[in-house]
Coordinates of C-alpha atoms in Angstrom, one line a residue:
M226 CA 33.8 3.4 -27.5
A227 CA 32.3 3.1 -24.0
F228 CA 30.2 6.2 -24.6
R229 CA 28.8 4.8 -27.9
A230 CA 28.1 1.5 -26.2
L231 CA 26.1 3.1 -23.4
W232 CA 24.2 5.3 -25.9
R233 CA 23.3 2.2 -27.9
A234 CA 22.0 0.5 -24.8
S235 CA 19.8 3.5 -23.9
S236 CA 18.6 3.7 -27.5
K237 CA 17.5 0.1 -27.4
V238 CA 15.2 0.9 -24.5
A239 CA 13.8 3.9 -26.3
S240 CA 13.3 2.1 -29.6
A241 CA 11.8 -1.0 -28.1
A242 CA 9.3 1.1 -26.1
A243 CA 8.4 3.1 -29.1
V244 CA 7.7 0.0 -31.2
V245 CA 5.5 -1.8 -28.7
G246 CA 3.9 1.4 -27.5
C247 CA 2.9 2.4 -31.0
G248 CA 1.6 -1.1 -31.7
T249 CA -0.6 -0.9 -28.6
Y250 CA -1.6 2.6 -29.5
G251 CA -2.8 1.4 -32.9
V252 CA -4.9 -1.4 -31.2
A253 CA -6.4 1.1 -28.8
L254 CA -7.3 3.5 -31.6
A255 CA -8.8 0.8 -33.8
S256 CA -10.9 -0.6 -31.0
T257 CA -12.8 2.6 -30.2
Q258 CA -16.0 3.6 -32.1
D259 CA -16.1 7.1 -30.6
P260 CA -14.6 9.7 -32.9
Y261 CA -13.9 12.1 -30.0
K262 CA -12.2 9.4 -28.0
A263 CA -10.2 8.4 -31.0
F264 CA -9.0 11.9 -31.4
K265 CA -8.0 12.2 -27.8
I266 CA -6.0 8.9 -28.1
S267 CA -4.3 10.0 -31.3
T268 CA -3.2 13.3 -29.7
A269 CA -2.4 12.2 -26.2
V270 CA -0.7 8.8 -26.5
P271 CA 2.2 9.8 -28.8
V272 CA 3.2 12.6 -26.4
R273 CA 3.1 10.2 -23.4
L274 CA 5.0 7.6 -25.3
F275 CA 7.7 10.1 -26.1
R276 CA 8.0 11.1 -22.5
D277 CA 8.3 7.4 -21.4
T278 CA 11.0 6.5 -23.9
Y279 CA 13.0 9.7 -23.3
T280 CA 12.9 9.3 -19.5
A281 CA 13.8 5.6 -19.6
A282 CA 16.7 6.2 -21.9
M283 CA 18.0 9.2 -19.9
I284 CA 17.8 7.2 -16.6
A285 CA 19.6 4.2 -18.1
F286 CA 22.3 6.4 -19.7
D287 CA 22.8 8.5 -16.5
Y288 CA 23.5 5.4 -14.3
E289 CA 25.9 3.7 -16.7
Y290 CA 27.8 6.8 -17.8
S291 CA 28.1 8.5 -14.4
L292 CA 29.3 5.4 -12.6
L293 CA 31.5 4.1 -15.4
G294 CA 34.9 3.1 -14.2
L295 CA 34.5 4.4 -10.6
P296 CA 36.0 2.1 -8.0
E297 CA 34.1 1.2 -4.9
G298 CA 34.5 3.8 -2.2
P299 CA 33.3 7.1 -0.8
E300 CA 33.6 8.9 -4.1
K301 CA 31.4 6.4 -5.9
L302 CA 28.8 6.5 -3.1
K303 CA 28.7 10.3 -3.5
V304 CA 28.3 10.2 -7.2
K305 CA 25.6 7.4 -6.9
H306 CA 23.7 9.6 -4.5
K307 CA 23.6 12.4 -7.0
V308 CA 22.5 10.0 -9.8
H309 CA 19.7 8.5 -7.6
T310 CA 18.5 12.1 -6.9
R311 CA 18.5 13.2 -10.5
C312 CA 16.8 10.1 -11.8
A313 CA 14.2 10.1 -9.0
R314 CA 13.3 13.6 -10.0
R315 CA 13.1 12.6 -13.7
L316 CA 10.7 9.7 -12.7
Q317 CA 8.7 12.0 -10.5
E318 CA 8.2 14.5 -13.3
L319 CA 7.2 11.7 -15.7
C320 CA 4.6 10.5 -13.2
F321 CA 3.1 14.0 -12.8
Q322 CA 3.0 14.7 -16.5
N323 CA 1.3 11.4 -17.4
G324 CA -0.8 10.9 -14.3
G325 CA -3.1 7.9 -13.8
I326 CA -1.2 4.6 -13.7
Y327 CA 2.1 6.5 -13.3
I328 CA 0.9 8.1 -10.1
K329 CA -0.1 4.7 -8.8
L330 CA 3.4 3.4 -9.7
G331 CA 5.1 6.4 -8.0
Q332 CA 3.0 5.8 -4.8
H333 CA 4.1 2.2 -4.7
I334 CA 7.7 3.1 -5.3
G335 CA 7.5 5.4 -2.3
Q336 CA 6.6 2.5 -0.1
L337 CA 9.4 0.2 -1.2
E338 CA 11.8 1.2 1.6
Y339 CA 13.4 -2.3 1.6
L340 CA 14.2 -2.3 -2.1
I341 CA 14.4 1.2 -3.6
P342 CA 17.3 3.7 -3.0
E343 CA 16.3 6.2 -0.3
E344 CA 16.4 9.1 -2.8
Y345 CA 13.5 7.5 -4.7
V346 CA 11.5 6.6 -1.6
Q347 CA 11.8 10.2 -0.2
T348 CA 11.1 11.9 -3.5
M349 CA 8.0 9.8 -4.3
R350 CA 6.7 9.7 -0.7
A351 CA 6.8 13.5 -0.4
S352 CA 4.8 14.2 -3.5
M353 CA 2.7 11.4 -4.9
L354 CA -0.2 11.9 -2.6
N355 CA -0.2 15.7 -2.8
R356 CA 0.1 16.5 -6.5
C357 CA -2.4 14.3 -8.3
P358 CA -4.0 15.4 -11.6
V359 CA -7.3 17.4 -11.5
S360 CA -10.0 17.0 -14.2
T361 CA -11.7 20.1 -15.3
Y362 CA -15.4 20.7 -14.6
D363 CA -16.2 20.2 -18.3
Q364 CA -14.6 16.7 -18.1
V365 CA -16.6 16.0 -14.9
C366 CA -19.8 16.9 -16.8
D367 CA -18.8 14.6 -19.7
V368 CA -18.5 11.7 -17.2
F369 CA -22.0 12.6 -15.8
M370 CA -23.6 12.7 -19.2
N371 CA -22.0 9.4 -20.3
E372 CA -22.8 7.6 -17.1
L373 CA -26.1 9.1 -15.8
G374 CA -27.4 10.9 -18.9
M375 CA -27.6 14.2 -17.0
M376 CA -25.5 17.1 -15.7
P377 CA -24.3 17.3 -12.1
H378 CA -26.7 20.1 -11.3
E379 CA -29.6 17.8 -12.5
A380 CA -28.4 14.8 -10.5
F381 CA -28.0 16.9 -7.3
V382 CA -29.6 19.9 -5.9
D383 CA -26.1 21.3 -5.1
F384 CA -22.8 20.2 -6.6
D385 CA -19.4 21.9 -5.9
P386 CA -17.5 22.2 -9.2
V387 CA -14.2 22.5 -7.3
P388 CA -13.0 19.0 -6.1
L389 CA -12.5 18.4 -2.5
A390 CA -9.6 16.1 -3.2
S391 CA -7.9 14.4 -6.2
A392 CA -6.2 11.1 -6.4
S393 CA -4.4 9.1 -9.2
L394 CA -7.6 7.6 -10.7
A395 CA -10.4 10.0 -9.7
Q396 CA -11.4 13.1 -7.8
V397 CA -14.0 13.8 -5.2
H398 CA -16.7 16.5 -5.2
V399 CA -19.1 17.5 -2.4
A400 CA -22.8 17.5 -3.3
R401 CA -26.2 17.5 -1.8
T402 CA -29.0 15.1 -2.9
H403 CA -32.6 16.1 -3.6
D404 CA -33.6 14.8 -0.1
G405 CA -31.0 17.0 1.5
R406 CA -28.2 14.5 2.3
R407 CA -24.6 15.6 2.0
V408 CA -22.6 13.2 -0.2
A409 CA -19.1 12.7 -1.7
V410 CA -19.1 12.1 -5.4
K411 CA -16.1 10.2 -6.8
V412 CA -15.6 11.0 -10.5
Q413 CA -13.1 9.0 -12.6
H414 CA -10.5 11.0 -14.5
T415 CA -11.4 10.8 -18.2
H416 CA -7.9 10.0 -19.4
M417 CA -7.8 6.8 -17.4
T418 CA -10.3 5.2 -19.8
D419 CA -8.6 6.6 -22.8
T420 CA -5.0 5.7 -22.2
A421 CA -4.9 3.1 -19.4
T422 CA -4.3 0.1 -21.8
V423 CA -1.5 1.9 -23.7
D424 CA 0.1 3.2 -20.5
S425 CA 0.1 -0.3 -19.0
A426 CA 1.7 -1.9 -22.0
T427 CA 4.4 0.8 -22.4
V428 CA 5.4 0.8 -18.7
G429 CA 5.6 -3.0 -18.9
L430 CA 7.8 -2.9 -22.0
I431 CA 10.2 -0.3 -20.5
V432 CA 10.6 -2.3 -17.3
N433 CA 11.2 -5.5 -19.3
A434 CA 13.7 -3.8 -21.6
L435 CA 15.6 -2.4 -18.6
H436 CA 15.7 -5.8 -17.0
W437 CA 17.1 -7.2 -20.3
L438 CA 19.8 -4.6 -20.3
F439 CA 20.5 -4.6 -16.6
P440 CA 19.5 -8.0 -15.1
S441 CA 19.7 -6.8 -11.5
F442 CA 16.9 -4.3 -12.3
D443 CA 13.8 -6.5 -12.1
Y444 CA 10.5 -4.9 -11.3
R445 CA 8.4 -7.0 -13.6
W446 CA 6.4 -8.3 -10.7
L447 CA 5.3 -4.7 -9.9
V448 CA 4.0 -4.2 -13.5
D449 CA 2.2 -7.5 -13.4
E450 CA 0.4 -6.5 -10.2
I451 CA -0.6 -3.1 -11.6
N452 CA -2.0 -4.8 -14.8
E453 CA -4.0 -7.2 -12.7
S454 CA -5.4 -4.7 -10.1
L455 CA -6.0 -1.6 -12.3
P456 CA -9.1 -2.9 -14.1
K457 CA -10.7 -3.6 -10.7
E458 CA -9.8 -0.2 -9.4
L459 CA -11.3 1.4 -12.4
D460 CA -14.7 -0.3 -11.8
F461 CA -16.3 1.8 -9.1
L462 CA -19.2 -0.7 -8.7
C463 CA -16.6 -3.3 -7.7
E464 CA -15.3 -0.8 -5.2
A465 CA -18.8 -0.2 -3.7
K466 CA -19.3 -4.0 -3.4
N467 CA -15.9 -4.3 -1.6
S468 CA -16.8 -1.7 0.9
E469 CA -20.1 -3.5 1.8
K470 CA -18.4 -6.9 2.0
C471 CA -15.7 -5.5 4.3
L472 CA -18.2 -4.2 6.8
D473 CA -20.2 -7.4 6.6
N474 CA -17.1 -9.3 7.5
F475 CA -16.6 -7.3 10.6
R476 CA -20.2 -7.7 11.6
R477 CA -20.1 -11.5 11.1
S478 CA -16.5 -12.4 12.1
S479 CA -15.3 -9.6 14.3
P480 CA -18.4 -8.2 16.0
H481 CA -16.3 -6.7 18.9
L482 CA -14.8 -4.3 16.3
A483 CA -17.9 -3.7 14.1
D484 CA -18.7 -0.4 15.8
F485 CA -15.1 0.9 15.5
V486 CA -14.7 0.3 11.7
Y487 CA -16.9 2.1 9.2
A488 CA -17.1 2.7 5.4
P489 CA -19.3 5.4 3.8
Q490 CA -22.8 4.2 2.7
V491 CA -23.1 3.8 -1.1
Y492 CA -25.9 5.5 -3.1
W493 CA -26.4 2.8 -5.7
G494 CA -28.9 4.8 -7.8
L495 CA -26.3 7.5 -8.4
S496 CA -23.4 5.2 -8.9
T497 CA -21.9 3.6 -12.0
S498 CA -18.5 2.0 -13.0
K499 CA -17.0 5.5 -13.4
L500 CA -19.1 7.5 -10.9
L501 CA -19.5 6.7 -7.2
T502 CA -21.8 8.5 -4.8
M503 CA -21.2 7.9 -1.1
E504 CA -22.2 9.3 2.3
F505 CA -20.0 12.3 3.2
I506 CA -18.1 11.8 6.4
D507 CA -16.2 14.5 8.4
G508 CA -13.0 13.2 10.0
A509 CA -9.4 13.8 10.6
E510 CA -6.8 12.3 8.3
I511 CA -5.1 9.3 10.0
T512 CA -1.7 11.0 10.2
D513 CA -3.0 14.4 11.3
V514 CA -2.1 14.0 15.0
N515 CA -3.0 17.5 16.1
S516 CA -6.5 17.2 14.6
I517 CA -7.0 13.8 16.2
K518 CA -6.1 15.3 19.6
R519 CA -8.5 18.2 19.0
L520 CA -11.2 15.7 18.6
G521 CA -10.4 14.4 22.1
I522 CA -8.9 11.1 20.8
Q523 CA -5.6 9.6 21.8
P524 CA -3.3 8.8 18.8
R525 CA -2.3 5.6 20.6
D526 CA -6.0 4.4 20.6
V527 CA -6.1 5.1 16.9
S528 CA -3.0 3.1 16.3
K529 CA -4.5 0.1 18.2
I530 CA -7.8 0.2 16.2
V531 CA -5.9 0.4 12.9
T532 CA -3.7 -2.6 13.9
Q533 CA -6.7 -4.6 15.2
A534 CA -8.8 -3.9 12.1
F535 CA -6.2 -4.9 9.5
A536 CA -5.0 -7.9 11.6
E537 CA -8.5 -9.2 11.6
M538 CA -8.8 -8.7 7.9
M539 CA -5.6 -10.5 7.1
F540 CA -5.7 -13.4 9.5
K541 CA -9.4 -14.0 10.0
H542 CA -11.5 -12.5 7.2
G543 CA -9.1 -13.2 4.3
F544 CA -10.4 -10.1 2.5
V545 CA -7.9 -7.3 2.8
H546 CA -8.0 -3.5 2.0
C547 CA -4.6 -3.3 0.3
D548 CA -4.2 0.5 0.0
P549 CA -4.3 1.9 3.5
H550 CA -2.2 5.0 3.0
A551 CA -2.9 8.2 4.9
A552 CA -5.3 9.6 2.4
N553 CA -7.6 6.6 2.6
L554 CA -8.0 6.4 6.3
L555 CA -10.0 8.9 8.4
V556 CA -10.7 9.1 12.2
R557 CA -13.7 10.5 14.0
P558 CA -15.1 10.0 17.5
L559 CA -17.2 6.9 17.9
P560 CA -20.8 8.1 17.1
T561 CA -22.2 6.3 20.2
G562 CA -20.1 8.7 22.4
K563 CA -18.4 6.0 24.3
Q564 CA -15.3 7.1 26.3
S565 CA -12.2 5.4 27.6
I566 CA -11.5 4.9 31.3
L567 CA -9.4 8.2 31.3
G568 CA -12.3 10.1 29.8
K569 CA -10.9 10.3 26.2
R570 CA -13.3 9.7 23.3
K571 CA -13.0 6.4 21.5
P572 CA -12.0 6.5 17.8
Q573 CA -13.9 5.1 14.8
L574 CA -11.8 4.2 11.8
I575 CA -13.2 5.3 8.4
L576 CA -12.0 3.2 5.5
L577 CA -12.0 5.0 2.1
D578 CA -11.1 3.9 -1.4
H579 CA -12.1 0.2 -1.5
G580 CA -10.9 -0.4 -5.1
L581 CA -7.9 -2.5 -4.2
Y582 CA -8.7 -5.6 -2.2
K583 CA -7.1 -9.1 -2.1
E584 CA -8.6 -12.4 -1.0
L585 CA -6.4 -14.9 0.8
D586 CA -7.4 -18.5 0.5
F587 CA -7.6 -20.5 3.7
S588 CA -4.2 -22.1 3.4
T589 CA -2.4 -18.8 2.6
R590 CA -4.2 -16.9 5.3
T591 CA -3.4 -19.6 7.9
H592 CA 0.3 -19.8 7.0
Y593 CA 0.6 -16.0 7.0
A594 CA -1.0 -15.8 10.4
A595 CA 1.3 -18.6 11.7
L596 CA 4.3 -16.7 10.2
W597 CA 3.4 -13.5 12.1
K598 CA 2.8 -15.4 15.3
A599 CA 6.3 -16.9 14.9
L600 CA 7.8 -13.5 14.2
I601 CA 6.2 -12.0 17.3
F602 CA 7.5 -14.9 19.5
A603 CA 10.9 -15.1 17.8
D604 CA 10.3 -18.8 16.8
A605 CA 13.0 -19.3 14.2
K606 CA 11.8 -22.9 13.3
A607 CA 8.2 -21.7 12.7
I608 CA 9.4 -18.6 10.8
K609 CA 11.3 -20.8 8.3
E610 CA 8.5 -23.4 8.0
N611 CA 5.8 -20.9 7.2
S612 CA 8.0 -18.6 5.0
V613 CA 8.9 -21.7 2.9
K614 CA 5.2 -22.6 2.6
L615 CA 4.4 -19.0 1.4
G616 CA 7.0 -19.3 -1.4
A617 CA 10.1 -17.7 0.0
G618 CA 12.2 -20.9 -0.3
E619 CA 14.7 -22.5 1.9
D620 CA 17.4 -20.0 0.9
L621 CA 15.5 -16.7 1.3
Y622 CA 13.2 -17.2 4.3
A623 CA 15.4 -15.0 6.6
L624 CA 15.3 -12.2 4.0
F625 CA 11.5 -12.5 3.8
A626 CA 11.3 -12.2 7.6
G627 CA 13.5 -9.1 7.4
I628 CA 11.3 -7.4 4.8
L629 CA 8.2 -8.1 6.8
T630 CA 9.6 -6.7 10.0
M631 CA 12.2 -4.2 8.6
R632 CA 14.6 -5.8 11.1
P633 CA 17.8 -7.8 10.4
W634 CA 17.7 -11.6 11.2
N635 CA 19.6 -11.3 14.5
R636 CA 16.9 -8.9 15.7
V637 CA 14.0 -11.0 14.3
I638 CA 15.0 -14.0 16.4
D639 CA 16.0 -12.0 19.5
P640 CA 13.9 -13.2 22.4
S641 CA 13.6 -9.7 24.0
V642 CA 10.0 -8.3 24.2
D643 CA 10.8 -5.3 21.9
H644 CA 12.9 -7.1 19.3
L645 CA 10.7 -5.9 16.4
V646 CA 10.3 -2.3 17.4
I647 CA 11.8 0.3 15.1
Q648 CA 12.4 3.6 16.8
G649 CA 12.4 5.6 13.6
K650 CA 15.9 7.0 14.2
D651 CA 18.4 7.9 11.5
E652 CA 20.5 4.9 12.4
D653 CA 17.5 2.6 11.8
R654 CA 16.9 4.1 8.4
S655 CA 20.6 3.9 7.5
E656 CA 20.6 0.3 8.5
L657 CA 17.6 -0.5 6.3
Q658 CA 19.1 1.3 3.3
M659 CA 22.4 -0.6 3.8
Y660 CA 20.6 -3.9 3.8
A661 CA 18.5 -2.9 0.8
S662 CA 21.7 -2.0 -1.1
Q663 CA 23.7 -5.1 0.0
Y664 CA 20.9 -7.6 -0.8
F665 CA 19.3 -6.0 -3.8
P666 CA 19.7 -9.0 -6.1
Q667 CA 18.3 -11.4 -3.5
I668 CA 15.4 -9.1 -2.7
S669 CA 14.5 -8.9 -6.4
E670 CA 14.7 -12.7 -6.6
L671 CA 12.5 -13.1 -3.5
L672 CA 9.8 -10.7 -4.8
S673 CA 9.7 -12.4 -8.2
R674 CA 9.2 -15.7 -6.4
L675 CA 6.4 -14.8 -3.9
P676 CA 2.8 -15.1 -4.9
R677 CA 1.2 -11.9 -5.9
V678 CA -1.2 -11.9 -3.0
I679 CA 1.8 -11.9 -0.6
L680 CA 3.3 -8.9 -2.5
L681 CA 0.1 -7.0 -1.8
M682 CA 0.4 -8.0 1.9
L683 CA 3.9 -6.5 1.8
K684 CA 2.5 -3.3 0.4
T685 CA -0.3 -3.2 3.0
N686 CA 2.3 -3.9 5.7
D687 CA 4.4 -1.0 4.5
C688 CA 1.4 1.4 4.5
L689 CA 0.4 0.4 8.0
R690 CA 3.9 0.8 9.3
A691 CA 4.0 4.4 7.9
V692 CA 0.7 5.2 9.5
N693 CA 1.7 3.9 12.9
S694 CA 5.0 5.7 12.7
S695 CA 3.2 9.0 12.0
L696 CA 0.8 8.4 15.0
L697 CA 3.4 7.3 17.5
Q698 CA 6.7 8.5 16.0
S699 CA 7.9 4.9 16.1
S700 CA 6.6 1.3 15.8
S701 CA 4.7 0.2 18.9
L702 CA 5.0 -2.7 21.3
D703 CA 1.3 -2.6 21.7
S704 CA 0.8 -3.1 17.9
F705 CA 3.0 -6.2 17.9
L706 CA 1.1 -7.7 20.9
I707 CA -2.2 -7.1 19.1
I708 CA -0.8 -8.8 15.9
G709 CA 0.5 -11.7 18.1
R710 CA -2.8 -12.2 19.8
I711 CA -5.0 -12.1 16.6
S712 CA -2.6 -14.2 14.5
A713 CA -2.5 -16.8 17.3
E714 CA -6.3 -16.8 17.5
A715 CA -6.5 -17.4 13.8
V716 CA -4.0 -20.3 13.9
T717 CA -6.0 -21.8 16.8
E718 CA -9.3 -21.5 14.9
A719 CA -7.7 -23.1 11.8
K720 CA -6.5 -26.0 13.9
M721 CA -9.9 -26.4 15.6
M722 CA -11.6 -26.6 12.1
Q723 CA -9.2 -29.4 11.2
K724 CA -9.4 -31.3 14.5
K725 CA -9.6 -35.1 14.3
S726 CA -10.5 -36.1 17.8
F727 CA -11.6 -34.9 21.2
W728 CA -8.1 -35.2 22.5
S729 CA -6.6 -33.1 19.7
S730 CA -9.2 -30.4 20.6
L731 CA -8.0 -30.5 24.3
S732 CA -4.4 -30.3 23.1
I733 CA -5.2 -27.2 21.0
L734 CA -7.0 -25.6 24.0
Y735 CA -4.0 -26.3 26.2
E736 CA -1.7 -24.6 23.7
E737 CA -4.0 -21.6 23.6
I738 CA -4.0 -21.3 27.4
L739 CA -0.1 -21.4 27.4
L740 CA -0.1 -18.8 24.7
E741 CA -2.4 -16.5 26.5
A742 CA -0.2 -16.8 29.6
R743 CA 2.8 -15.9 27.5
L744 CA 1.0 -12.9 25.9
L745 CA 0.0 -11.7 29.4
G746 CA 3.6 -11.9 30.5
M747 CA 4.7 -9.9 27.5
Q748 CA 2.1 -7.3 28.1
I749 CA 3.2 -6.9 31.7
A750 CA 6.8 -6.6 30.5
V751 CA 5.6 -3.9 28.1
W752 CA 3.9 -2.0 30.9
L753 CA 7.0 -2.1 33.1
L754 CA 9.2 -1.0 30.2
Q755 CA 6.8 2.0 29.4
F756 CA 6.7 2.9 33.1
R757 CA 10.5 2.8 33.4
R758 CA 10.8 5.0 30.3
A759 CA 8.2 7.5 31.7
L760 CA 10.3 7.8 34.9
C761 CA 13.4 8.5 32.8
Y762 CA 11.6 11.5 31.2

């Protein structure tokens, strides 16, 4: 009886997905006037739909059947680990086979350390950036003909048919323009245009069906975010405009960092919504510590620039690059040749892939800055106040603070200087996974409650944490001090804009002087702590 009930539950997922998927497939097929495109949709979509429904049914059935009747204890934990591993591999294989939006989904799952079982995080994180689909040269030529009306060898004097790199939505080729300039040409995968609508609808249906069957499984917010952001990421002209706006923000609002942050120049005459031609830049990948050192650059200096750049974007510009994973960040020596006091070359951060940006309105940006200021200074009252204003609620503000910092509440409000530092040790990871498992329903509720822009800030925060961890093998006190300083400056600027009198301005300035003194004291404490650790080694 139990077996039949479980099988019926799994079948419901598969049947519902098939019905909605086929309906969306029919709409997509009817809406295209291109016979070749219609043929591709009619052959590709049913196969992808079958994979989706089969995988969803198998995952749902595996969990319910394998854990059925097992009492809480070591044996159940052991079985659950095996089920997580099996299902993570099933999901991984589905992402690789379908590509596109599924790769994006897998990449995001790999960053949800505070919510997803460790088996999923490790499986997705180890593979989603390295095994993306590759379009054939014939498919690349089709995109060129449709977008520019010419073949690659006509648009460029030289075009390498073998892609330099491939990502979930596009791949990059190296070329040379007729005036001799070396460029990177980003070409959208053809299947993205053909199946994106159907894929989005089917993934959404499966996630909704699983939530209906298993209420604690609620990832609908993730599908909503993908559905909103995907059309923007598929428009390369939007990406090009984002890159220029990003650099303009640094020139206007953060001139002290303008030389240290760069994005490739766009060649507008050779760019369309599915084809983007940019300046080619040599640099080391942000997590390739050995290559960074060979360039004469200190990884710690790179970490500082990354932290400064994204803190300025979040707290001051209100226009944030929301996909700063390792493949989208490069490092090169500062072109001006400036060096640090110790003779090391200064780094320049190269931002790639500007498809996913989010704008924070003044109120959201100010409250988010005030929240991080409170987190750095362990101000429990301000943490609660600003978490509530951002949508966490009176009941889940402590959990929100924990997700932002990856620290339990007792560490978040600990007054010690290094209270937010994660050492990257096994016990830290075990603690995080324990909290993720223990508070899974509350975390799901929190994420469904938060505004979508804050969800993107969480994703950005996760990416930056992973980058800094690779550079330094742990989180950094210096990074938190930088965040504290920039968030405090943003809060002060916001208050000055809303000042009502001369005396209120003086009061704000007095607060800022006290804050600077406190930050200086924290910096001295950090230096002393680092010196003591150096002596121990």
